[in-house]
Coordinates of C-alpha atoms in Angstrom, one line a residue:
Chain A
M1260 CA 0.0 0.0 0.0
A1261 CA 2.6 2.5 1.1
N1262 CA 4.8 1.3 -1.7
S1263 CA 2.3 1.8 -4.4
D1264 CA 1.5 5.3 -3.0
K1265 CA 5.2 6.0 -3.2
R1266 CA 5.4 5.0 -6.8
R1267 CA 2.7 7.4 -7.8
Q1268 CA 4.6 10.3 -6.4
P1269 CA 6.9 12.3 -8.7
K1270 CA 10.6 11.4 -8.4
Y1271 CA 11.7 14.7 -6.8
Q1272 CA 9.1 14.2 -4.1
Q1273 CA 10.4 10.7 -3.4
I1274 CA 14.0 12.0 -3.1
A1275 CA 12.8 14.8 -0.8
D1276 CA 11.0 12.3 1.4
A1277 CA 14.1 10.2 1.6
L1278 CA 16.2 13.2 2.7
K1279 CA 13.6 14.2 5.3
E1280 CA 13.6 10.7 6.7
A1281 CA 17.4 10.8 6.9
I1282 CA 17.2 14.1 8.8
R1283 CA 14.5 12.7 11.1
T1284 CA 16.7 9.6 11.9
G1285 CA 19.7 11.9 12.6
E1286 CA 21.8 10.7 9.6
Y1287 CA 22.0 14.5 8.8
A1288 CA 22.1 16.6 11.9
P1289 CA 21.1 20.3 12.2
G1290 CA 23.8 22.3 10.5
D1291 CA 25.0 19.4 8.3
R1292 CA 25.4 19.9 4.6
L1293 CA 23.0 17.8 2.5
P1294 CA 24.0 15.9 -0.6
G1295 CA 24.4 18.3 -3.5
E1296 CA 22.7 18.2 -6.9
N1297 CA 25.6 16.1 -8.4
D1298 CA 25.4 13.6 -5.5
L1299 CA 21.6 13.2 -5.9
M1300 CA 21.9 12.9 -9.7
A1301 CA 24.4 10.0 -9.2
T1302 CA 22.6 8.3 -6.3
Y1303 CA 19.1 8.4 -7.8
E1304 CA 20.0 8.5 -11.5
V1305 CA 18.0 11.6 -12.2
A1306 CA 18.4 14.8 -14.1
R1307 CA 19.8 18.0 -12.5
M1308 CA 16.4 19.6 -12.5
T1309 CA 14.9 16.7 -10.5
A1310 CA 17.7 16.9 -8.0
R1311 CA 17.2 20.7 -7.7
Q1312 CA 13.5 20.3 -7.2
A1313 CA 14.0 17.7 -4.4
L1314 CA 16.3 20.2 -2.5
G1315 CA 13.8 22.9 -3.3
V1316 CA 11.1 21.0 -1.4
L1317 CA 13.2 20.9 1.8
Q1318 CA 13.9 24.6 1.4
S1319 CA 10.4 25.7 0.8
E1320 CA 9.3 23.8 3.9
G1321 CA 11.9 25.5 5.9
I1322 CA 13.7 22.2 6.8
A1323 CA 16.9 23.2 5.0
E1324 CA 18.4 26.4 3.8
A1325 CA 20.8 27.2 0.9
R1326 CA 24.0 29.1 1.4
K1327 CA 25.1 30.7 -1.8
G1328 CA 28.0 28.9 -3.5
V1329 CA 28.4 26.4 -0.6
G1330 CA 25.4 24.1 -0.6
V1331 CA 22.1 23.2 1.2
F1332 CA 22.2 22.7 4.9
V1333 CA 19.8 21.2 7.5
R1334 CA 18.3 24.2 9.3
V1335 CA 19.4 24.7 12.9
F1336 CA 16.4 25.6 15.0
Q1337 CA 17.6 26.9 18.4
P1338 CA 14.8 29.3 19.0
L1339 CA 14.5 32.2 21.4
R1340 CA 11.8 31.3 23.9
R1341 CA 9.6 34.4 24.3
Q1342 CA 7.5 34.1 27.4
G1343 CA 4.6 36.4 26.7
I1344 CA 3.2 36.6 30.2
K1345 CA 6.1 36.2 32.5
R1346 CA 8.1 38.8 30.6
L1347 CA 5.5 41.5 31.0
S1348 CA 4.9 41.0 34.7
A1349 CA 5.6 44.1 36.7
G1350 CA 8.2 42.2 38.7
Q1351 CA 10.2 42.0 35.5
W1352 CA 10.2 45.6 34.4
G1353 CA 9.5 47.0 37.8
S1354 CA 13.0 45.9 38.9
G1355 CA 14.8 47.7 36.1
R1356 CA 15.4 44.7 33.9
S1357 CA 14.7 44.9 30.2
I1358 CA 11.6 42.9 29.2
W1359 CA 13.7 41.2 26.6
S1360 CA 16.2 39.7 29.0
A1361 CA 13.6 37.1 30.1
D1362 CA 13.9 35.5 26.7
I1363 CA 17.5 34.9 26.3
A1364 CA 19.2 33.4 29.3
E1365 CA 22.9 33.7 28.3
R1366 CA 22.2 34.6 24.7
V1367 CA 22.8 38.3 23.9
L1368 CA 20.0 40.1 22.1
V1369 CA 21.1 43.6 21.0
V1370 CA 19.5 46.6 19.3
D1371 CA 21.6 47.5 16.3
Q1372 CA 19.2 50.0 14.8
V1373 CA 17.1 52.6 16.7
D1374 CA 15.0 55.4 15.2
V1375 CA 12.8 57.6 17.3
V1376 CA 10.6 60.1 15.4
E1377 CA 7.3 61.9 15.6
A1378 CA 5.1 60.6 12.7
P1379 CA 1.5 59.7 12.0
A1380 CA 0.7 56.1 13.0
P1381 CA -1.0 53.6 10.7
A1382 CA -4.8 54.1 10.8
R1383 CA -5.4 50.9 12.7
V1384 CA -2.9 51.9 15.4
A1385 CA -4.3 55.5 15.7
E1386 CA -7.7 54.0 16.2
V1387 CA -6.5 51.7 19.1
L1388 CA -4.6 54.7 20.7
G1389 CA -7.7 56.9 20.2
V1390 CA -5.6 59.6 18.5
D1391 CA -6.3 61.7 15.3
P1392 CA -4.7 59.6 12.5
A1393 CA -3.5 62.9 10.9
R1394 CA -1.5 64.0 14.0
P1395 CA 1.9 62.6 14.8
V1396 CA 2.6 60.1 17.5
C1397 CA 6.0 59.0 19.0
V1398 CA 7.3 56.1 16.9
R1399 CA 10.2 54.0 18.3
S1400 CA 11.6 51.7 15.6
R1401 CA 14.2 49.1 16.5
R1402 CA 15.9 46.1 15.1
F1403 CA 17.1 43.3 17.4
V1404 CA 20.0 41.1 16.5
L1405 CA 21.0 37.7 18.1
D1406 CA 24.5 36.2 17.4
G1407 CA 24.9 38.7 14.5
K1408 CA 21.6 37.7 12.9
P1409 CA 18.6 40.1 12.9
V1410 CA 15.6 38.4 14.5
L1411 CA 13.0 41.0 15.3
L1412 CA 11.7 44.4 14.0
S1413 CA 9.7 46.4 16.4
S1414 CA 7.7 49.6 16.0
S1415 CA 6.3 51.1 19.1
Y1416 CA 3.7 53.9 18.9
L1417 CA 2.8 56.1 21.9
P1418 CA 0.6 59.2 22.1
V1419 CA 2.7 62.4 22.0
D1420 CA 0.7 64.1 24.9
L1421 CA 1.7 61.2 27.2
V1422 CA 5.4 60.9 26.5
A1423 CA 6.6 64.4 25.4
R1424 CA 9.8 65.5 27.1
S1425 CA 10.3 62.0 28.7
A1426 CA 13.1 59.6 28.1
I1427 CA 10.7 57.6 25.9
T1428 CA 11.4 60.2 23.1
E1429 CA 15.2 59.4 23.4
E1430 CA 17.1 56.5 21.9
D1431 CA 17.9 55.2 25.4
T1432 CA 14.8 55.1 27.5
G1433 CA 16.8 54.2 30.7
P1434 CA 16.5 51.3 33.2
G1435 CA 13.2 49.3 32.8
G1436 CA 12.6 50.9 29.4
T1437 CA 9.4 52.5 28.1
Y1438 CA 7.1 50.8 30.6
A1439 CA 9.0 52.0 33.7
R1440 CA 8.9 55.5 32.2
L1441 CA 5.2 55.3 31.5
A1442 CA 4.7 54.2 35.2
E1443 CA 6.6 57.3 36.4
L1444 CA 4.4 59.5 34.1
G1445 CA 1.3 58.0 35.9
H1446 CA 0.3 55.7 33.0
K1447 CA 1.6 52.4 34.4
P1448 CA 0.7 49.5 32.0
V1449 CA -1.5 47.0 34.0
H1450 CA -3.0 45.0 31.2
F1451 CA -1.7 43.7 27.8
R1452 CA -3.2 42.2 24.7
E1453 CA -1.1 40.4 22.2
E1454 CA -2.4 39.4 18.8
I1455 CA -0.4 37.0 16.7
R1456 CA -0.5 36.3 13.0
S1457 CA 1.8 34.7 10.5
R1458 CA 2.4 35.4 6.8
M1459 CA 5.2 35.4 4.2
P1460 CA 7.5 38.4 4.5
S1461 CA 7.6 41.4 2.1
Q1462 CA 10.9 41.8 0.3
D1463 CA 11.8 44.6 2.7
E1464 CA 11.1 42.5 5.8
A1465 CA 13.1 39.5 4.2
D1466 CA 16.0 41.9 3.6
R1467 CA 16.0 43.5 7.0
L1468 CA 15.7 40.1 8.8
R1469 CA 18.0 38.3 6.3
L1470 CA 15.4 35.5 6.0
S1471 CA 16.3 32.5 3.9
A1472 CA 13.7 31.3 1.4
G1473 CA 10.7 29.5 2.8
T1474 CA 10.7 31.4 6.1
P1475 CA 7.5 33.1 7.2
V1476 CA 7.4 36.0 9.7
M1477 CA 5.3 36.0 12.9
L1478 CA 3.6 39.3 13.7
I1479 CA 2.8 40.2 17.2
C1480 CA 0.7 43.3 17.8
R1481 CA 0.8 44.2 21.5
T1482 CA -1.4 46.8 23.2
A1483 CA -0.6 48.1 26.7
F1484 CA -3.5 49.4 28.8
A1485 CA -3.3 51.7 31.8
E1486 CA -5.4 51.4 35.0
D1487 CA -8.1 53.8 33.5
G1488 CA -8.4 51.4 30.4
R1489 CA -6.6 53.8 28.1
A1490 CA -4.3 52.2 25.4
V1491 CA -0.9 53.8 26.1
E1492 CA 1.2 51.9 23.6
V1493 CA 0.8 49.8 20.5
N1494 CA 3.9 47.7 19.5
E1495 CA 3.9 46.0 16.1
M1496 CA 6.6 43.3 16.0
T1497 CA 7.8 41.3 13.0
L1498 CA 9.7 38.1 14.0
D1499 CA 11.9 35.7 12.1
S1500 CA 9.8 32.5 12.6
A1501 CA 13.0 30.4 12.4
S1502 CA 14.3 32.2 15.5
Y1503 CA 11.4 32.2 17.8
V1504 CA 9.0 30.1 19.9
L1505 CA 6.3 32.1 21.6
E1506 CA 5.2 30.8 25.0
Y1507 CA 2.1 31.7 27.0
D1508 CA 1.6 30.2 30.4
F1509 CA -1.6 30.8 32.3
D1510 CA -4.1 29.3 34.8
A1511 CA -7.5 28.0 34.0
Chain B
M188 CA 14.7 60.3 -4.4
A189 CA 11.8 57.9 -4.2
N190 CA 11.5 58.1 -8.0
S191 CA 15.1 57.2 -8.7
D192 CA 14.8 54.3 -6.1
K193 CA 11.8 53.1 -8.1
R194 CA 13.6 53.2 -11.3
R195 CA 16.4 50.9 -9.9
Q196 CA 13.8 48.2 -9.0
P197 CA 13.0 45.5 -11.6
K198 CA 9.9 46.2 -13.6
Y199 CA 7.9 43.3 -12.1
Q200 CA 8.6 44.7 -8.6
Q201 CA 7.3 48.1 -9.7
I202 CA 4.1 46.6 -11.0
A203 CA 3.7 44.6 -7.8
D204 CA 4.2 47.7 -5.7
A205 CA 1.5 49.6 -7.8
L206 CA -0.9 46.7 -7.3
K207 CA -0.2 46.7 -3.6
E208 CA -0.8 50.4 -3.4
A209 CA -4.1 50.0 -5.2
I210 CA -5.1 47.3 -2.7
R211 CA -4.1 49.6 0.2
T212 CA -6.2 52.5 -1.1
G213 CA -9.2 50.2 -1.6
E214 CA -9.2 50.4 -5.4
Y215 CA -9.2 46.6 -5.2
A216 CA -11.1 45.3 -2.2
P217 CA -10.7 41.9 -0.5
G218 CA -12.2 39.3 -2.8
D219 CA -11.8 41.4 -5.9
R220 CA -10.2 40.0 -9.0
L221 CA -6.9 41.7 -9.9
P222 CA -5.9 42.6 -13.5
G223 CA -4.8 39.5 -15.4
E224 CA -1.5 38.9 -17.2
N225 CA -3.0 40.3 -20.5
D226 CA -4.3 43.4 -18.7
L227 CA -0.9 44.0 -17.1
M228 CA 1.0 43.4 -20.4
A229 CA -1.2 46.0 -22.1
T230 CA -1.1 48.6 -19.2
Y231 CA 2.6 48.4 -18.5
E232 CA 3.9 47.3 -21.9
V233 CA 5.7 44.3 -20.5
A234 CA 6.2 40.7 -21.5
R235 CA 3.9 37.9 -20.1
M236 CA 6.7 36.6 -17.8
T237 CA 7.1 40.1 -16.2
A238 CA 3.3 40.3 -15.6
R239 CA 3.3 36.8 -14.2
Q240 CA 6.2 37.6 -11.9
A241 CA 4.4 40.7 -10.6
L242 CA 1.3 38.7 -9.7
G243 CA 3.6 36.0 -8.2
V244 CA 5.0 38.6 -5.7
L245 CA 1.5 39.3 -4.4
Q246 CA 0.8 35.6 -4.1
S247 CA 4.1 34.7 -2.4
E248 CA 3.4 37.4 0.2
G249 CA 0.0 36.1 0.8
I250 CA -1.7 39.3 -0.3
A251 CA -3.5 37.6 -3.2
E252 CA -4.4 34.1 -4.2
A253 CA -4.8 32.4 -7.6
R254 CA -8.0 30.4 -8.4
K255 CA -7.2 27.9 -11.1
G256 CA -8.6 29.1 -14.5
V257 CA -10.3 32.1 -13.0
G258 CA -7.6 34.6 -12.0
V259 CA -5.8 36.2 -9.1
F260 CA -7.9 37.6 -6.3
V261 CA -7.2 39.9 -3.3
R262 CA -7.2 37.7 -0.3
V263 CA -10.0 38.0 2.1
F264 CA -8.7 38.0 5.7
Q265 CA -11.6 37.5 8.0
P266 CA -9.8 35.6 10.6
L267 CA -11.0 33.5 13.5
R268 CA -10.1 35.3 16.7
R269 CA -8.7 32.6 19.0
Q270 CA -8.6 33.9 22.6
G271 CA -6.0 31.7 24.2
I272 CA -6.7 32.6 27.8
K273 CA -10.4 33.4 27.9
R274 CA -11.2 30.2 26.0
L275 CA -9.5 28.0 28.4
S276 CA -11.0 29.5 31.6
A277 CA -12.9 27.0 33.7
G278 CA -16.0 29.2 33.3
Q279 CA -15.9 28.3 29.6
W280 CA -15.6 24.6 29.7
G281 CA -17.0 24.2 33.2
S282 CA -20.4 25.3 31.9
G283 CA -20.5 22.6 29.2
R284 CA -19.6 24.8 26.3
S285 CA -17.0 23.7 23.8
I286 CA -13.7 25.6 24.1
W287 CA -13.9 26.4 20.4
S288 CA -17.2 28.3 20.6
A289 CA -15.4 31.3 22.2
D290 CA -13.7 31.9 18.9
I291 CA -16.4 32.1 16.4
A292 CA -19.3 34.1 17.5
E293 CA -21.9 33.2 14.8
R294 CA -19.5 31.4 12.5
V295 CA -19.8 27.6 12.6
L296 CA -16.6 25.6 13.2
V297 CA -17.3 21.9 12.7
V298 CA -15.3 18.7 13.0
D299 CA -15.4 16.8 9.7
Q300 CA -12.8 14.2 10.6
V301 CA -12.3 12.4 13.9
D302 CA -10.0 9.6 14.6
V303 CA -9.5 8.1 18.1
V304 CA -6.8 5.5 18.5
E305 CA -4.3 4.1 20.9
A306 CA -0.8 4.6 19.4
P307 CA 2.7 5.7 20.5
A308 CA 3.1 9.5 20.9
P309 CA 6.0 11.4 19.2
A310 CA 9.0 11.2 21.5
R311 CA 8.8 14.9 22.5
V312 CA 5.2 14.4 23.5
A313 CA 5.8 11.2 25.5
E314 CA 8.6 13.0 27.4
V315 CA 6.2 15.9 28.4
L316 CA 3.5 13.4 29.4
G317 CA 6.1 11.4 31.4
V318 CA 5.1 8.1 29.6
D319 CA 7.2 5.4 28.0
P320 CA 7.6 6.4 24.4
A321 CA 7.2 2.7 23.3
R322 CA 3.8 2.4 25.0
P323 CA 0.6 3.6 23.4
V324 CA -1.3 6.7 24.5
C325 CA -4.8 7.9 23.6
V326 CA -4.6 9.9 20.4
R327 CA -7.6 12.1 19.3
S328 CA -7.0 13.5 15.8
R329 CA -9.5 16.0 14.4
R330 CA -9.9 18.3 11.5
F331 CA -12.0 21.5 11.9
V332 CA -13.8 23.2 9.0
L333 CA -15.1 26.7 8.8
D334 CA -17.6 27.7 6.0
G335 CA -16.5 24.5 4.2
K336 CA -12.8 25.3 4.4
P337 CA -10.5 23.2 6.6
V338 CA -8.7 25.6 9.1
L339 CA -7.2 23.5 11.9
L340 CA -5.7 20.0 12.4
S341 CA -5.5 18.9 16.0
S342 CA -3.9 15.9 17.6
S343 CA -4.5 15.5 21.3
Y344 CA -2.4 13.0 23.3
L345 CA -3.5 11.7 26.7
P346 CA -2.0 9.0 29.0
V347 CA -4.0 5.7 28.6
D348 CA -4.1 5.1 32.4
L349 CA -5.9 8.4 32.9
V350 CA -8.6 8.1 30.3
A351 CA -9.2 4.4 29.8
R352 CA -12.9 3.5 29.6
S353 CA -14.0 7.2 29.7
A354 CA -15.8 9.2 27.0
I355 CA -12.4 10.7 26.1
T356 CA -11.7 7.4 24.2
E357 CA -14.9 7.9 22.1
E358 CA -15.5 10.2 19.1
D359 CA -18.0 12.3 21.0
T360 CA -16.5 13.2 24.4
G361 CA -19.8 14.8 25.6
P362 CA -20.7 18.2 27.0
G363 CA -17.6 20.3 27.9
G364 CA -15.4 17.9 26.0
T365 CA -12.1 16.3 27.1
Y366 CA -11.4 18.9 29.9
A367 CA -14.8 18.4 31.6
R368 CA -14.2 14.6 31.5
L369 CA -10.7 14.9 32.9
A370 CA -12.1 17.0 35.7
E371 CA -14.7 14.2 36.5
L372 CA -11.8 11.7 36.5
G373 CA -10.0 13.8 39.2
H374 CA -7.5 15.4 36.8
K375 CA -9.0 18.8 36.3
P376 CA -6.7 21.0 34.2
V377 CA -5.7 24.1 36.2
H378 CA -2.8 25.4 34.2
F379 CA -1.9 25.6 30.5
R380 CA 1.2 26.3 28.5
E381 CA 0.9 27.2 24.8
E382 CA 3.9 27.3 22.6
I383 CA 3.6 28.9 19.1
R384 CA 5.7 28.5 16.0
S385 CA 5.3 29.2 12.4
R386 CA 6.7 27.5 9.3
M387 CA 5.8 26.6 5.7
P388 CA 3.5 23.5 5.5
S389 CA 4.4 20.0 4.4
Q390 CA 2.6 18.9 1.3
D391 CA 0.4 16.7 3.4
E392 CA -0.6 19.7 5.6
A393 CA -1.1 21.9 2.6
D394 CA -3.4 19.3 1.1
R395 CA -5.4 18.6 4.3
L396 CA -5.9 22.4 5.0
R397 CA -6.3 23.2 1.3
L398 CA -3.8 26.0 1.6
S399 CA -3.1 28.3 -1.3
A400 CA 0.5 29.1 -2.3
G401 CA 2.4 31.4 0.0
T402 CA 0.4 30.4 3.1
P403 CA 2.4 29.4 6.2
V404 CA 1.0 27.3 9.1
M405 CA 1.0 28.3 12.7
L406 CA 1.7 25.5 15.2
I407 CA 0.3 25.6 18.7
C408 CA 1.5 23.0 21.2
R409 CA -0.7 23.2 24.3
T410 CA 0.1 21.3 27.5
A411 CA -2.6 21.0 30.2
F412 CA -1.5 20.5 33.8
A413 CA -3.5 19.1 36.7
E414 CA -3.4 20.4 40.3
D415 CA -0.5 18.0 41.2
G416 CA 1.6 19.4 38.3
R417 CA 1.1 16.4 36.1
A418 CA 0.8 17.0 32.4
V419 CA -2.5 15.4 31.5
E420 CA -2.8 16.3 27.8
V421 CA -0.6 17.6 25.0
N422 CA -2.4 19.0 22.0
E423 CA -0.5 19.7 18.8
M424 CA -2.4 22.0 16.5
T425 CA -1.7 23.1 12.9
L426 CA -3.5 26.2 11.8
D427 CA -4.1 27.8 8.4
S428 CA -2.4 31.2 9.1
A429 CA -4.8 32.9 6.6
S430 CA -7.7 31.9 8.9
Y431 CA -6.5 32.8 12.4
V432 CA -5.5 35.6 14.7
L433 CA -4.3 34.3 18.1
E434 CA -5.1 36.6 21.0
Y435 CA -3.7 36.5 24.5
D436 CA -5.0 39.0 27.1
F437 CA -3.3 39.2 30.5
D438 CA -2.6 41.5 33.4
A439 CA 0.9 42.8 34.3

């Protein structure tokens, strides 16, 4: 049964399945170079195009990635564990730690691009913040890099009347970051909503995150609410899906 | 500046950008048919391959989708809102409602495939459940369909010694589902962990969820813990990313 199914599959799919099985059993470990087109042509007696298609299947499924001029390698998935709830607890930012440090244990996540401007927010963000979409808000755009690889783009939007003349309008927001400053300004975040989607990246996102082919992005849109129910920040994040696991822990 | 940037882009990218802008401004609404290859060839005076590449950009970014023999359409994104925390509150399943109904308001999510067997769990699941990976567990596999379109594959794993001879081993678990039955058996889930990833689908997943090209899947692995800290269920879910927004609401 399984055999006759196999025979009905195109040859490149059969080769791709054999490679996947070899990865599953550990014959090829994460980071290993897979057989090249010439190897596959010889082993399976197929044309170059068939060998290329087989390797293409593994790349489009995100199991392997091509390095230009070197070969196709089994993808290494050592994700950042982003703990959505623990990381935003007041104990975390209340004590002056960055909310990001909860993710990374000994791994060093650094900001390599910061841009703080006043500009209009996207319409959907202006609506959540309850501000006039034609008026500027404070926009903090950052790129985060892990082990030299960009993993996260973040754009944080805050109402200008809330944050004017505070450290939130500067590149370095100081200990505890934006949320500690909002607390000092009397707008302490007490509730969060995170909405998660996934899609393929735009060319610009793929370039900025240096994504290999077949890698989607995860989008997190976080809204922070103050005690009076006002939305005080909207943060739109774009994550390299090959670099992240999102974790939410909660009681029934 | 912007203009000279434009001119440096390949022609297909310029056409793709123009189409994206027209979608953004509402000239083409969700569900609308985009200009075909012939239209683009005439409008932009380009070869068929260039027109095809331009439409390909929108499809690979998940903005548009091709329907065979009909054309390329602006994707309609009317996602299910899956509220991770509210939906798993005891008030939800404690009152006999399905945990899924919190998602869908008036939209009808139905199970069209159910399979309940005893089989070994994947090694990572067996480890979380604390069971011998060679011994079978109770596996409940379901496919969920919305408006005739499959949107979710779910495989739930439970230790056999916990659930033997209960309704959990039947196709219909009864009012309140698996969690209500676990509570009756003295293993009420009181804590949950959800881990979220995203990647491109395998061919089998793409087939079962009828995904169009350029659509990643989101993976949710949920572990349910009883009062004594024991993991009583692991549920591995595979979601059509074009059909879902995941929402987590929580206090600081």
